[in-house]
Coordinates of C-alpha atoms in Angstrom, one line a residue:
M1 CA -218.7 25.3 -164.9
F2 CA -215.1 24.0 -165.1
A3 CA -215.3 23.8 -168.9
E4 CA -216.2 27.5 -169.0
A5 CA -213.4 28.5 -166.6
L6 CA -211.0 26.4 -168.7
T7 CA -212.0 28.1 -171.9
C8 CA -211.7 31.6 -170.3
F9 CA -208.3 30.7 -168.9
E10 CA -207.1 29.2 -172.2
S11 CA -208.3 32.4 -174.0
A12 CA -206.5 34.6 -171.5
V13 CA -203.2 32.8 -171.6
S14 CA -203.3 32.6 -175.4
S15 CA -203.6 36.4 -175.6
T16 CA -200.9 38.9 -175.0
Q17 CA -202.2 40.0 -171.6
F18 CA -200.0 37.7 -169.6
H19 CA -196.8 38.7 -171.4
G20 CA -194.5 40.0 -168.7
Y21 CA -196.8 38.8 -166.0
G22 CA -194.2 37.5 -163.5
P23 CA -192.4 40.7 -162.7
R24 CA -195.5 42.9 -162.5
P25 CA -196.4 44.4 -159.1
I26 CA -198.0 42.1 -156.6
P27 CA -200.9 41.9 -156.4
H28 CA -202.1 42.5 -159.9
D29 CA -205.5 42.1 -161.6
L30 CA -204.2 39.1 -163.7
D31 CA -203.7 37.2 -160.4
G32 CA -207.5 37.1 -160.2
A33 CA -207.8 35.3 -163.5
V34 CA -205.5 32.5 -162.3
D35 CA -207.3 32.5 -158.9
R36 CA -210.6 32.0 -160.6
F37 CA -209.2 29.1 -162.7
I38 CA -207.8 27.4 -159.5
D39 CA -211.2 27.9 -157.7
A40 CA -213.0 26.3 -160.7
Y41 CA -210.4 23.4 -160.6
L42 CA -211.0 22.8 -156.9
S43 CA -214.8 22.8 -157.5
A44 CA -214.6 20.4 -160.5
T45 CA -215.4 16.8 -160.6
H46 CA -212.7 14.2 -161.3
E47 CA -214.0 13.8 -164.8
E48 CA -214.0 17.6 -165.4
R49 CA -210.4 17.9 -164.2
R50 CA -209.3 15.6 -167.0
L51 CA -209.9 18.6 -169.3
L52 CA -206.6 20.0 -168.1
E53 CA -205.0 18.1 -170.9
C54 CA -206.6 20.6 -173.3
L55 CA -204.7 23.6 -172.1
P56 CA -201.8 24.9 -174.2
T57 CA -198.4 24.5 -172.7
N58 CA -198.0 28.2 -172.2
A59 CA -200.7 27.9 -169.5
A60 CA -198.0 26.1 -167.5
S61 CA -195.8 29.1 -167.6
V62 CA -198.6 31.4 -166.4
L63 CA -199.3 29.0 -163.5
L64 CA -195.6 28.9 -162.6
A65 CA -195.4 32.7 -162.6
F66 CA -198.6 32.8 -160.5
A67 CA -197.0 30.3 -158.0
E68 CA -193.9 32.6 -157.7
R69 CA -196.1 35.6 -157.1
Q70 CA -198.3 33.8 -154.5
A71 CA -195.3 32.6 -152.6
T72 CA -194.2 36.2 -152.3
L73 CA -197.7 37.4 -151.4
A74 CA -198.1 34.7 -148.8
V75 CA -195.1 36.1 -146.9
R76 CA -196.4 39.6 -147.2
V77 CA -199.9 38.8 -145.8
K78 CA -198.8 35.7 -143.7
S79 CA -201.2 33.3 -145.4
K80 CA -200.9 29.5 -145.5
E81 CA -203.8 29.4 -148.0
L82 CA -201.8 31.4 -150.6
L83 CA -198.9 28.9 -150.2
V84 CA -201.3 26.0 -150.9
R85 CA -202.6 27.8 -154.0
A86 CA -199.1 28.5 -155.2
L87 CA -198.4 24.7 -154.8
I88 CA -201.6 23.8 -156.6
A89 CA -200.5 26.1 -159.5
V90 CA -197.1 24.3 -159.7
G91 CA -198.8 20.9 -159.6
L92 CA -201.3 21.8 -162.3
S93 CA -198.4 23.1 -164.5
A94 CA -196.8 19.7 -164.2
E95 CA -200.0 18.1 -165.6
I96 CA -200.0 20.5 -168.6
R97 CA -196.3 20.3 -169.5
A98 CA -194.5 17.0 -170.1
D99 CA -191.4 18.3 -168.4
E100 CA -192.1 19.2 -164.7
R101 CA -188.5 20.4 -164.1
E102 CA -189.5 24.0 -164.6
G103 CA -191.9 23.6 -161.7
M104 CA -189.1 22.2 -159.5
M105 CA -187.3 25.5 -159.9
I106 CA -190.3 27.4 -158.3
L107 CA -190.8 25.0 -155.4
P108 CA -188.1 26.4 -153.1
L109 CA -190.2 29.6 -152.9
P110 CA -193.2 28.1 -151.2
W111 CA -190.9 25.9 -149.2
H112 CA -189.0 28.9 -147.9
S113 CA -192.2 30.9 -147.4
A114 CA -193.7 28.1 -145.2
Q115 CA -190.5 28.0 -143.1
F116 CA -190.5 31.8 -142.9
L117 CA -194.1 31.7 -141.6
D118 CA -193.4 28.9 -139.2
Y119 CA -195.3 26.2 -141.0
N120 CA -194.0 22.8 -141.6
P121 CA -193.2 22.9 -145.3
A122 CA -193.7 19.2 -145.8
D123 CA -197.2 19.4 -144.3
V124 CA -198.1 22.4 -146.6
F125 CA -196.9 20.4 -149.6
K126 CA -198.9 17.3 -148.6
Q127 CA -202.0 19.4 -148.1
A128 CA -201.7 20.8 -151.7
A129 CA -200.8 17.3 -153.1
T130 CA -204.1 15.9 -151.9
V131 CA -206.1 17.9 -154.5
L132 CA -203.7 17.3 -157.4
P133 CA -203.6 14.7 -160.1
A134 CA -200.8 12.1 -159.9
V135 CA -198.0 13.9 -161.8
G136 CA -198.5 17.2 -159.9
A137 CA -198.8 15.5 -156.5
Q138 CA -195.7 13.4 -157.2
A139 CA -193.7 16.6 -158.0
L140 CA -194.6 18.1 -154.6
V141 CA -193.9 14.8 -152.7
S142 CA -190.6 14.4 -154.5
F143 CA -189.5 17.9 -153.7
S144 CA -190.4 17.4 -150.0
Q145 CA -188.1 14.4 -149.9
R146 CA -185.0 16.2 -151.3
S147 CA -182.1 17.0 -149.0
P148 CA -182.3 20.3 -147.3
D149 CA -179.5 21.7 -149.5
D150 CA -181.6 20.9 -152.6
Q151 CA -184.6 22.8 -151.2
T152 CA -183.0 26.2 -150.9
L153 CA -183.7 29.4 -152.8
D154 CA -180.0 29.6 -153.8
C155 CA -180.0 26.1 -155.4
M156 CA -182.7 27.2 -157.9
G157 CA -181.4 30.8 -158.5
Y158 CA -183.5 32.9 -156.2
R159 CA -182.9 35.1 -153.2
T160 CA -185.1 37.3 -151.0
G161 CA -185.4 41.0 -151.8
S162 CA -188.0 43.7 -151.9
D163 CA -189.9 45.9 -154.3
E164 CA -192.4 48.8 -153.9
G165 CA -194.9 46.3 -152.3
G166 CA -192.4 44.9 -149.8
F167 CA -190.9 41.4 -149.6
R168 CA -190.4 39.7 -152.9
Y169 CA -188.5 36.7 -154.3
V170 CA -185.9 37.8 -156.8
R171 CA -184.4 35.7 -159.6
T172 CA -180.6 35.6 -159.8
W173 CA -180.5 34.1 -163.3

């Protein structure tokens, strides 16, 4: 099952359909494709999960855009589950791409969302880390241990704003 989901996700991210995905309205049909991939990952065996290495590096960019979008949607609908899914996407992106610094730029969003929704961000990050491979889990743990000044939206070039759907994180870069 995971191999099929992986193939579908790889095909989707290799096509042009995800071009310009990040700034599209939230929610969007493409969110469902990433959701299905994450569901398949969560249902996969440890052996099956090793197939992540087969994904192209542009899959990491799609996962990071999804994480940004889910952190926004989590605030809109007040959902801890969406925060966890955003963090899983960031962690999986770290497994696909050798340089996990791009994921670090997204992590202030779910951190801020958790605080906004009155959840303990460190607990939400730990929850997501439990289902991730080592590199992805370590990225979440490392971010949780940063100083509060290094966990802010501003430090990574984001601010809160709004669009036609309501609340939205906005890039300042």
